mmCIF file of C-alpha atoms in Angstrom:
data_model
loop_
_atom_site.group_PDB
_atom_site.id
_atom_site.type_symbol
_atom_site.label_atom_id
_atom_site.label_comp_id
_atom_site.label_asym_id
_atom_site.label_seq_id
_atom_site.Cartn_x
_atom_site.Cartn_y
_atom_site.Cartn_z
ATOM 1 C CA MET D 1 5.285 24.488 22.015
ATOM 2 C CA GLU D 2 6.766 20.883 22.203
ATOM 3 C CA SER D 3 7.523 19.080 18.678
ATOM 4 C CA PHE D 4 6.245 15.443 17.950
ATOM 5 C CA PRO D 5 6.683 12.819 14.898
ATOM 6 C CA THR D 6 3.471 13.348 13.508
ATOM 7 C CA ILE D 7 1.248 10.870 11.203
ATOM 8 C CA LEU D 8 1.478 13.596 8.251
ATOM 9 C CA ALA D 9 -0.310 11.290 5.919
ATOM 10 C CA ILE D 10 -2.689 7.756 5.546
ATOM 11 C CA GLY D 11 -3.738 5.585 2.441
ATOM 12 C CA THR D 12 -4.608 2.095 2.988
ATOM 13 C CA ALA D 13 -5.816 -0.393 -0.028
ATOM 14 C CA ASN D 14 -7.583 -4.012 -0.554
ATOM 15 C CA PRO D 15 -7.416 -6.463 -3.205
ATOM 16 C CA ALA D 16 -10.463 -5.754 -5.797
ATOM 17 C CA GLN D 17 -12.029 -9.123 -4.885
ATOM 18 C CA ARG D 18 -14.189 -8.660 -2.158
ATOM 19 C CA TYR D 19 -16.780 -11.768 -0.775
ATOM 20 C CA SER D 20 -18.898 -11.996 1.397
ATOM 21 C CA GLN D 21 -18.786 -14.307 4.950
ATOM 22 C CA ARG D 22 -21.207 -16.501 3.472
ATOM 23 C CA GLU D 23 -19.368 -16.737 -0.008
ATOM 24 C CA ILE D 24 -16.096 -17.585 1.734
ATOM 25 C CA TYR D 25 -17.754 -20.458 4.543
ATOM 26 C CA ASN D 26 -19.449 -22.029 1.416
ATOM 27 C CA VAL D 27 -16.640 -22.061 -0.347
ATOM 28 C CA VAL D 28 -14.027 -23.744 2.706
ATOM 29 C CA ALA D 29 -17.049 -26.323 3.684
ATOM 30 C CA GLN D 30 -16.785 -27.890 0.028
ATOM 31 C CA TYR D 31 -13.650 -29.322 1.185
ATOM 32 C CA SER D 32 -13.836 -29.894 4.324
ATOM 33 C CA GLU D 33 -16.232 -32.239 6.365
ATOM 34 C CA PHE D 34 -15.175 -30.585 9.089
ATOM 35 C CA TYR D 35 -16.523 -27.836 8.399
ATOM 36 C CA ARG D 36 -19.916 -28.002 7.648
ATOM 37 C CA SER D 37 -20.512 -28.137 11.201
ATOM 38 C CA ASP D 38 -22.905 -26.201 13.050
ATOM 39 C CA ARG D 39 -20.369 -25.503 15.194
ATOM 40 C CA ILE D 40 -17.574 -24.078 12.746
ATOM 41 C CA GLN D 41 -20.433 -22.528 10.290
ATOM 42 C CA HIS D 42 -21.519 -20.723 13.595
ATOM 43 C CA ILE D 43 -17.938 -19.878 14.026
ATOM 44 C CA PHE D 44 -17.991 -18.455 10.878
ATOM 45 C CA MET D 45 -21.770 -16.538 10.705
ATOM 46 C CA ASN D 46 -21.281 -15.158 14.136
ATOM 47 C CA SER D 47 -17.869 -13.364 13.821
ATOM 48 C CA ASP D 48 -19.631 -10.092 13.139
ATOM 49 C CA ILE D 49 -17.925 -9.634 9.942
ATOM 50 C CA GLU D 50 -19.722 -9.068 6.514
ATOM 51 C CA TYR D 51 -16.997 -8.764 3.891
ATOM 52 C CA ARG D 52 -13.496 -9.700 3.106
ATOM 53 C CA HIS D 53 -11.311 -9.061 0.870
ATOM 54 C CA LEU D 54 -8.547 -11.472 -0.590
ATOM 55 C CA TYR D 55 -6.319 -12.150 -3.061
ATOM 56 C CA LEU D 56 -7.645 -15.385 -4.702
ATOM 57 C CA ASP D 57 -10.709 -15.775 -6.952
ATOM 58 C CA ILE D 58 -12.812 -18.135 -4.799
ATOM 59 C CA ASN D 59 -14.637 -19.525 -8.023
ATOM 60 C CA SER D 60 -11.296 -21.248 -8.781
ATOM 61 C CA PHE D 61 -9.791 -21.829 -5.431
ATOM 62 C CA GLY D 62 -8.566 -25.028 -4.081
ATOM 63 C CA PRO D 63 -7.137 -26.492 -0.827
ATOM 64 C CA ASP D 64 -4.602 -28.185 -2.547
ATOM 65 C CA GLU D 65 -2.086 -25.043 -3.347
ATOM 66 C CA THR D 66 1.750 -25.862 -3.377
ATOM 67 C CA PRO D 67 4.242 -23.752 -0.862
ATOM 68 C CA ASP D 68 5.336 -22.072 -4.445
ATOM 69 C CA GLN D 69 1.987 -20.827 -5.317
ATOM 70 C CA LEU D 70 1.154 -19.959 -1.730
ATOM 71 C CA HIS D 71 4.282 -17.792 -1.534
ATOM 72 C CA ASP D 72 3.760 -16.486 -5.408
ATOM 73 C CA ARG D 73 0.702 -14.707 -4.282
ATOM 74 C CA TYR D 74 2.427 -13.797 -1.379
ATOM 75 C CA TYR D 75 4.493 -11.834 -3.400
ATOM 76 C CA ARG D 76 2.432 -10.513 -5.879
ATOM 77 C CA GLY D 77 -0.389 -9.614 -3.320
ATOM 78 C CA ALA D 78 1.714 -7.637 -1.385
ATOM 79 C CA MET D 79 3.890 -5.651 -4.504
ATOM 80 C CA ASP D 80 0.514 -5.005 -5.930
ATOM 81 C CA VAL D 81 -2.105 -4.437 -2.813
ATOM 82 C CA GLY D 82 1.256 -2.462 -0.696
ATOM 83 C CA SER D 83 1.698 -0.120 -3.820
ATOM 84 C CA GLN D 84 -1.775 0.831 -4.061
ATOM 85 C CA ALA D 85 -1.645 1.882 -0.244
ATOM 86 C CA ILE D 86 2.047 4.043 -0.664
ATOM 87 C CA SER D 87 0.487 5.799 -3.292
ATOM 88 C CA SER D 88 -2.730 6.388 -1.870
ATOM 89 C CA CYS D 89 -0.865 7.751 1.719
ATOM 90 C CA LEU D 90 1.504 10.007 -0.903
ATOM 91 C CA ALA D 91 -1.302 11.534 -2.677
ATOM 92 C CA ASN D 92 -3.605 12.291 0.641
ATOM 93 C CA GLY D 93 -0.450 13.871 1.533
ATOM 94 C CA THR D 94 0.283 15.700 -1.891
ATOM 95 C CA MET D 95 3.627 14.338 -0.983
ATOM 96 C CA ASP D 96 5.904 12.774 -3.751
ATOM 97 C CA VAL D 97 8.282 9.775 -3.527
ATOM 98 C CA SER D 98 10.948 12.577 -3.272
ATOM 99 C CA ASP D 99 9.821 13.304 0.170
ATOM 100 C CA ILE D 100 10.449 10.013 1.681
ATOM 101 C CA ASP D 101 13.676 9.593 3.202
ATOM 102 C CA CYS D 102 13.230 6.103 5.203
ATOM 103 C CA VAL D 103 10.702 2.893 4.437
ATOM 104 C CA ILE D 104 9.660 0.643 7.122
ATOM 105 C CA ALA D 105 7.949 -2.327 5.744
ATOM 106 C CA VAL D 106 5.861 -4.434 8.038
ATOM 107 C CA SER D 107 4.861 -8.518 7.338
ATOM 108 C CA CYS D 108 4.049 -11.266 8.711
ATOM 109 C CA THR D 109 2.656 -13.242 6.508
ATOM 110 C CA GLY D 110 5.479 -14.207 4.068
ATOM 111 C CA TYR D 111 8.986 -13.768 3.592
ATOM 112 C CA LEU D 112 10.748 -12.027 0.476
ATOM 113 C CA CYS D 113 14.923 -11.297 0.339
ATOM 114 C CA PRO D 114 15.326 -9.090 -0.718
ATOM 115 C CA GLY D 115 12.510 -7.249 1.644
ATOM 116 C CA LEU D 116 9.524 -5.049 0.608
ATOM 117 C CA SER D 117 10.982 -2.095 1.603
ATOM 118 C CA SER D 118 13.951 -2.585 -1.262
ATOM 119 C CA LEU D 119 11.469 -3.977 -3.435
ATOM 120 C CA LEU D 120 9.097 -1.120 -3.526
ATOM 121 C CA ILE D 121 11.910 1.630 -3.251
ATOM 122 C CA LYS D 122 13.241 -0.093 -6.456
ATOM 123 C CA GLN D 123 9.277 0.425 -7.898
ATOM 124 C CA PHE D 124 8.814 3.884 -6.582
ATOM 125 C CA HIS D 125 11.998 4.675 -8.183
ATOM 126 C CA MET D 126 13.159 6.627 -4.691
ATOM 127 C CA ARG D 127 16.408 7.949 -4.314
ATOM 128 C CA ASN D 128 19.596 5.915 -4.291
ATOM 129 C CA ASN D 129 20.268 7.221 -0.402
ATOM 130 C CA VAL D 130 17.014 6.515 1.413
ATOM 131 C CA GLN D 131 17.054 4.312 4.356
ATOM 132 C CA ARG D 132 14.957 0.793 4.508
ATOM 133 C CA ALA D 133 13.990 -1.316 7.358
ATOM 134 C CA ASP D 134 11.763 -4.519 7.344
ATOM 135 C CA LEU D 135 10.106 -5.779 10.418
ATOM 136 C CA LEU D 136 8.605 -9.565 10.135
ATOM 137 C CA GLY D 137 6.831 -11.941 12.494
ATOM 138 C CA MET D 138 5.016 -9.014 14.394
ATOM 139 C CA GLY D 139 1.634 -10.286 13.719
ATOM 140 C CA CYS D 140 -1.180 -8.227 13.998
ATOM 141 C CA ALA D 141 0.608 -5.903 16.490
ATOM 142 C CA GLY D 142 2.992 -4.643 13.783
ATOM 143 C CA ALA D 143 1.961 -1.204 12.729
ATOM 144 C CA MET D 144 3.141 -0.212 16.667
ATOM 145 C CA PRO D 145 6.782 -1.419 16.458
ATOM 146 C CA GLY D 146 6.879 -0.137 12.436
ATOM 147 C CA LEU D 147 5.308 3.584 14.196
ATOM 148 C CA GLN D 148 7.810 3.364 16.563
ATOM 149 C CA ARG D 149 10.533 2.863 14.573
ATOM 150 C CA ALA D 150 9.508 5.806 12.424
ATOM 151 C CA TYR D 151 9.471 7.926 15.541
ATOM 152 C CA ASP D 152 12.542 7.253 16.401
ATOM 153 C CA PHE D 153 13.829 7.819 13.095
ATOM 154 C CA VAL D 154 12.188 11.238 12.822
ATOM 155 C CA LYS D 155 12.894 12.058 16.537
ATOM 156 C CA ALA D 156 17.042 11.874 15.298
ATOM 157 C CA TYR D 157 16.604 13.714 11.873
ATOM 158 C CA PRO D 158 13.354 16.200 12.270
ATOM 159 C CA ASP D 159 13.668 17.413 9.378
ATOM 160 C CA LYS D 160 13.087 14.350 7.595
ATOM 161 C CA LYS D 161 10.375 11.834 6.556
ATOM 162 C CA ALA D 162 9.711 8.346 7.249
ATOM 163 C CA LEU D 163 7.032 5.528 5.098
ATOM 164 C CA VAL D 164 5.483 3.330 6.991
ATOM 165 C CA LEU D 165 3.712 0.509 5.235
ATOM 166 C CA THR D 166 1.882 -1.873 6.933
ATOM 167 C CA VAL D 167 0.831 -5.189 3.989
ATOM 168 C CA GLU D 168 -0.883 -8.634 4.881
ATOM 169 C CA ILE D 169 -1.825 -11.185 2.406
ATOM 170 C CA CYS D 170 -3.374 -13.664 4.978
ATOM 171 C CA SER D 171 -4.745 -15.717 1.922
ATOM 172 C CA ALA D 172 -1.286 -16.995 1.081
ATOM 173 C CA CYS D 173 -1.256 -18.793 4.584
ATOM 174 C CA TYR D 174 -4.178 -20.492 5.361
ATOM 175 C CA TYR D 175 -4.265 -23.875 6.528
ATOM 176 C CA VAL D 176 -7.469 -26.175 6.261
ATOM 177 C CA ASP D 177 -7.330 -28.815 9.095
ATOM 178 C CA ASP D 178 -9.575 -30.126 11.957
ATOM 179 C CA SER D 179 -8.103 -27.757 14.405
ATOM 180 C CA LEU D 180 -9.971 -25.114 16.048
ATOM 181 C CA GLU D 181 -7.414 -22.688 16.385
ATOM 182 C CA THR D 182 -6.963 -22.472 12.680
ATOM 183 C CA VAL D 183 -10.663 -22.242 12.057
ATOM 184 C CA VAL D 184 -10.713 -18.887 13.533
ATOM 185 C CA GLY D 185 -7.932 -17.666 11.740
ATOM 186 C CA ASN D 186 -9.625 -18.809 8.108
ATOM 187 C CA ALA D 187 -13.215 -17.683 9.844
ATOM 188 C CA ILE D 188 -11.833 -13.949 10.312
ATOM 189 C CA CYS D 189 -8.196 -13.164 8.321
ATOM 190 C CA ALA D 190 -8.142 -10.863 5.171
ATOM 191 C CA ASP D 191 -5.738 -9.051 2.911
ATOM 192 C CA GLY D 192 -5.194 -5.365 3.213
ATOM 193 C CA ALA D 193 -2.373 -2.742 3.085
ATOM 194 C CA ALA D 194 -2.282 0.537 4.919
ATOM 195 C CA ALA D 195 0.548 3.072 4.696
ATOM 196 C CA VAL D 196 1.332 6.129 6.871
ATOM 197 C CA VAL D 197 4.354 8.551 6.877
ATOM 198 C CA VAL D 198 5.561 10.691 9.351
ATOM 199 C CA GLY D 199 7.108 13.497 10.073
ATOM 200 C CA MET D 200 7.239 16.809 12.275
ATOM 201 C CA SER D 201 4.440 19.479 11.695
ATOM 202 C CA ASN D 202 2.058 22.020 13.839
ATOM 203 C CA GLY D 203 -0.836 21.156 12.045
ATOM 204 C CA SER D 204 -3.590 21.121 14.773
ATOM 205 C CA THR D 205 -5.892 18.557 13.356
ATOM 206 C CA LEU D 206 -2.629 15.782 12.548
ATOM 207 C CA PRO D 207 -2.849 13.022 15.151
ATOM 208 C CA LYS D 208 0.826 13.684 16.985
ATOM 209 C CA ILE D 209 2.587 10.481 18.482
ATOM 210 C CA VAL D 210 3.429 11.790 22.355
ATOM 211 C CA GLY D 211 4.834 8.210 23.352
ATOM 212 C CA PHE D 212 4.179 4.102 22.755
ATOM 213 C CA GLU D 213 4.182 1.439 25.790
ATOM 214 C CA THR D 214 4.627 -2.409 25.153
ATOM 215 C CA TYR D 215 3.113 -4.832 27.804
ATOM 216 C CA LEU D 216 4.562 -8.360 27.231
ATOM 217 C CA GLU D 217 2.621 -11.572 28.724
ATOM 218 C CA PRO D 218 5.302 -14.673 27.179
ATOM 219 C CA SER D 219 3.203 -16.708 28.883
ATOM 220 C CA PHE D 220 0.828 -16.686 26.070
ATOM 221 C CA ILE D 221 3.572 -17.094 23.661
ATOM 222 C CA HIS D 222 1.797 -20.175 21.891
ATOM 223 C CA THR D 223 -1.376 -18.388 21.796
ATOM 224 C CA VAL D 224 -1.023 -16.472 18.811
ATOM 225 C CA GLY D 225 1.537 -16.555 15.305
ATOM 226 C CA LEU D 226 2.352 -18.693 12.688
ATOM 227 C CA GLU D 227 4.376 -21.719 11.873
ATOM 228 C CA GLN D 228 5.679 -23.965 9.368
ATOM 229 C CA ARG D 229 3.509 -27.393 8.528
ATOM 230 C CA GLU D 230 4.798 -29.299 4.994
ATOM 231 C CA GLY D 231 5.895 -25.829 3.858
ATOM 232 C CA LYS D 232 3.190 -23.684 4.473
ATOM 233 C CA LEU D 233 2.337 -21.004 6.666
ATOM 234 C CA ARG D 234 -0.654 -22.309 9.524
ATOM 235 C CA ILE D 235 -2.172 -19.139 11.090
ATOM 236 C CA ILE D 236 -2.743 -19.927 15.027
ATOM 237 C CA LEU D 237 -5.122 -18.131 16.667
ATOM 238 C CA SER D 238 -6.478 -19.214 19.901
ATOM 239 C CA LYS D 239 -9.811 -19.101 21.728
ATOM 240 C CA ASP D 240 -7.800 -18.219 25.197
ATOM 241 C CA ILE D 241 -6.978 -14.897 23.198
ATOM 242 C CA ARG D 242 -10.718 -13.193 23.812
ATOM 243 C CA THR D 243 -10.295 -14.113 27.428
ATOM 244 C CA VAL D 244 -7.318 -12.505 27.973
ATOM 245 C CA ALA D 245 -7.285 -9.544 25.932
ATOM 246 C CA GLY D 246 -9.256 -7.285 28.044
ATOM 247 C CA THR D 247 -7.514 -7.702 30.936
ATOM 248 C CA LEU D 248 -3.954 -7.121 29.104
ATOM 249 C CA ALA D 249 -5.350 -4.200 26.671
ATOM 250 C CA LYS D 250 -6.215 -2.853 30.355
ATOM 251 C CA ASN D 251 -2.765 -3.204 32.051
ATOM 252 C CA LEU D 252 -0.837 -1.941 28.558
ATOM 253 C CA ILE D 253 -3.271 1.695 28.717
ATOM 254 C CA ASN D 254 -3.236 1.991 32.433
ATOM 255 C CA ASN D 255 0.535 1.576 32.530
ATOM 256 C CA LEU D 256 0.105 4.110 29.263
ATOM 257 C CA LEU D 257 -1.680 7.074 30.949
ATOM 258 C CA LYS D 258 0.364 6.874 34.156
ATOM 259 C CA THR D 259 3.608 7.445 32.194
ATOM 260 C CA TYR D 260 2.682 10.522 29.929
ATOM 261 C CA HIS D 261 0.473 11.566 33.174
ATOM 262 C CA VAL D 262 -3.066 11.396 31.536
ATOM 263 C CA THR D 263 -6.305 10.273 32.852
ATOM 264 C CA GLU D 264 -8.688 7.909 30.944
ATOM 265 C CA ASP D 265 -12.195 10.604 30.868
ATOM 266 C CA GLN D 266 -9.201 12.832 28.863
ATOM 267 C CA ILE D 267 -9.730 10.231 26.226
ATOM 268 C CA THR D 268 -11.622 11.158 23.282
ATOM 269 C CA HIS D 269 -10.664 8.473 20.549
ATOM 270 C CA TRP D 270 -10.338 4.789 20.855
ATOM 271 C CA VAL D 271 -8.463 3.437 18.001
ATOM 272 C CA LEU D 272 -8.054 -0.265 19.008
ATOM 273 C CA HIS D 273 -7.650 -3.331 16.501
ATOM 274 C CA SER D 274 -10.360 -5.134 15.017
ATOM 275 C CA GLY D 275 -8.961 -8.251 16.000
ATOM 276 C CA GLY D 276 -12.245 -9.868 16.452
ATOM 277 C CA ARG D 277 -15.611 -9.573 17.400
ATOM 278 C CA LYS D 278 -14.880 -11.144 20.959
ATOM 279 C CA VAL D 279 -11.318 -9.451 21.506
ATOM 280 C CA ILE D 280 -13.249 -5.875 20.749
ATOM 281 C CA ASP D 281 -15.944 -6.634 23.317
ATOM 282 C CA SER D 282 -13.384 -7.860 25.602
ATOM 283 C CA ILE D 283 -11.282 -4.592 25.729
ATOM 284 C CA ARG D 284 -14.418 -2.464 25.825
ATOM 285 C CA GLN D 285 -16.050 -4.504 29.311
ATOM 286 C CA GLU D 286 -12.468 -3.955 30.292
ATOM 287 C CA MET D 287 -12.245 -0.537 29.634
ATOM 288 C CA LYS D 288 -15.879 0.165 30.625
ATOM 289 C CA LEU D 289 -16.154 2.407 27.446
ATOM 290 C CA SER D 290 -19.369 2.306 25.049
ATOM 291 C CA ASN D 291 -20.522 0.917 22.401
ATOM 292 C CA GLU D 292 -20.394 3.933 20.017
ATOM 293 C CA GLN D 293 -16.210 4.597 21.422
ATOM 294 C CA VAL D 294 -15.022 0.684 20.029
ATOM 295 C CA HIS D 295 -17.488 1.784 16.655
ATOM 296 C CA HIS D 296 -14.652 2.564 14.178
ATOM 297 C CA SER D 297 -13.068 -0.948 15.613
ATOM 298 C CA LYS D 298 -16.236 -2.643 14.521
ATOM 299 C CA CYS D 299 -16.902 -1.016 11.236
ATOM 300 C CA VAL D 300 -13.307 -1.811 10.038
ATOM 301 C CA LEU D 301 -14.272 -5.617 11.666
ATOM 302 C CA GLN D 302 -17.545 -5.769 9.788
ATOM 303 C CA ASN D 303 -16.299 -4.621 6.466
ATOM 304 C CA PHE D 304 -12.843 -6.025 6.347
ATOM 305 C CA GLY D 305 -12.644 -8.508 8.695
ATOM 306 C CA ASN D 306 -8.949 -8.441 10.770
ATOM 307 C CA MET D 307 -5.936 -7.576 7.912
ATOM 308 C CA SER D 308 -3.523 -8.535 10.757
ATOM 309 C CA SER D 309 -1.111 -5.446 11.047
ATOM 310 C CA PRO D 310 -2.484 -2.514 8.998
ATOM 311 C CA THR D 311 -5.845 -3.458 10.433
ATOM 312 C CA VAL D 312 -5.388 -0.558 13.464
ATOM 313 C CA LEU D 313 -4.265 1.697 10.561
ATOM 314 C CA PHE D 314 -7.505 1.187 9.097
ATOM 315 C CA VAL D 315 -8.827 1.909 12.571
ATOM 316 C CA LEU D 316 -7.530 5.060 12.985
ATOM 317 C CA GLN D 317 -8.389 6.207 9.365
ATOM 318 C CA GLU D 318 -12.121 5.035 9.575
ATOM 319 C CA THR D 319 -12.020 7.748 13.067
ATOM 320 C CA LEU D 320 -9.924 10.439 11.298
ATOM 321 C CA ARG D 321 -12.589 10.453 8.708
ATOM 322 C CA ASN D 322 -15.700 10.169 10.779
ATOM 323 C CA ALA D 323 -14.951 11.053 14.126
ATOM 324 C CA ARG D 324 -13.042 14.687 12.892
ATOM 325 C CA PRO D 325 -10.100 15.125 16.140
ATOM 326 C CA THR D 326 -9.985 18.644 16.742
ATOM 327 C CA SER D 327 -7.413 20.177 18.538
ATOM 328 C CA GLY D 328 -6.550 19.303 22.004
ATOM 329 C CA ASP D 329 -7.922 15.754 21.814
ATOM 330 C CA LEU D 330 -6.443 12.739 22.735
ATOM 331 C CA GLY D 331 -6.203 9.391 21.341
ATOM 332 C CA VAL D 332 -5.442 5.681 22.554
ATOM 333 C CA MET D 333 -3.948 3.464 19.907
ATOM 334 C CA VAL D 334 -4.138 -0.417 20.508
ATOM 335 C CA ALA D 335 -2.431 -3.313 18.807
ATOM 336 C CA MET D 336 -2.644 -7.055 19.726
ATOM 337 C CA GLY D 337 -0.321 -9.419 18.227
ATOM 338 C CA PRO D 338 2.658 -12.318 19.058
ATOM 339 C CA GLY D 339 4.350 -12.860 22.030
ATOM 340 C CA LEU D 340 1.964 -11.762 23.544
ATOM 341 C CA ALA D 341 2.202 -8.896 23.209
ATOM 342 C CA ILE D 342 0.006 -5.560 23.634
ATOM 343 C CA GLU D 343 1.518 -2.492 21.627
ATOM 344 C CA GLY D 344 0.043 1.177 22.598
ATOM 345 C CA ALA D 345 0.254 4.685 21.773
ATOM 346 C CA LEU D 346 -0.876 8.153 22.824
ATOM 347 C CA LEU D 347 -1.920 10.656 20.150
ATOM 348 C CA LYS D 348 -2.653 14.493 20.588
ATOM 349 C CA TRP D 349 -4.124 16.608 18.129
#
């Protein structure tokens, strides 16, 4: 039987501070007349999001934070929440840090040098011959390139294990102005981290990574990402994404299934990035999926919002916990991010 790199363990974490969507909207509306309009309130309150975790205290929040204050939040938050996700992942897999041979850190909401991989290797007292890599600028799709690098590492060194950490502190790059593209980001983005360990295994209850597929549409490169304004990161999430998400995802999925000689009716589990209510609905409609088939994506959106790169791994964890895949099941995992990039993987149990 052919062996594939396998997701041996998964762990997630969020800041302790958890706020309702109404609480977050009320705080932002205090500081911006633009946000007090019915239209902006509707965007917040009809997002299908009930709660989000943020690495800040909204009771003392003010929109006039300096770039240094925002960077400090990113550093503290990424280290804190990222460490919790790693610890949870290792505990769930009954592993020790000494089992890890490569650390891949994925993030887009801040910049550190030395990178997160080096900082976390030091914090966890890992071996001094651990390989490392930091992937920046991948946005919401970042978990997939992270998994690709772990897959490549394990294929090259079948007796070794790679740890992938995705962590985003979106509350370190909010930007309040009078544009709809920043309103959407402020209405749905949240903070969180997810970690997975990838290695070789024949376990029938663990998701094996059969392979990957990428679909790039550069004509939409300006519609998703982050830009610098006055020394601060400013989230860009264009409303155009919701109209093209389904079509682009369908192209990616069709290519993925064709590459690995699988038909759509063979797919049992759909692990779709919770990019927003209309993004999920666009993919569901284009792929002719039922509400039940996108339930886990909707559940993550409802309880956590869009945490950027960790989000699709939260959906995978939700799938593993509640769908309870069995031996022989197939799954498709999809995330969308700047580029415009759609990244996919075929999973097999």
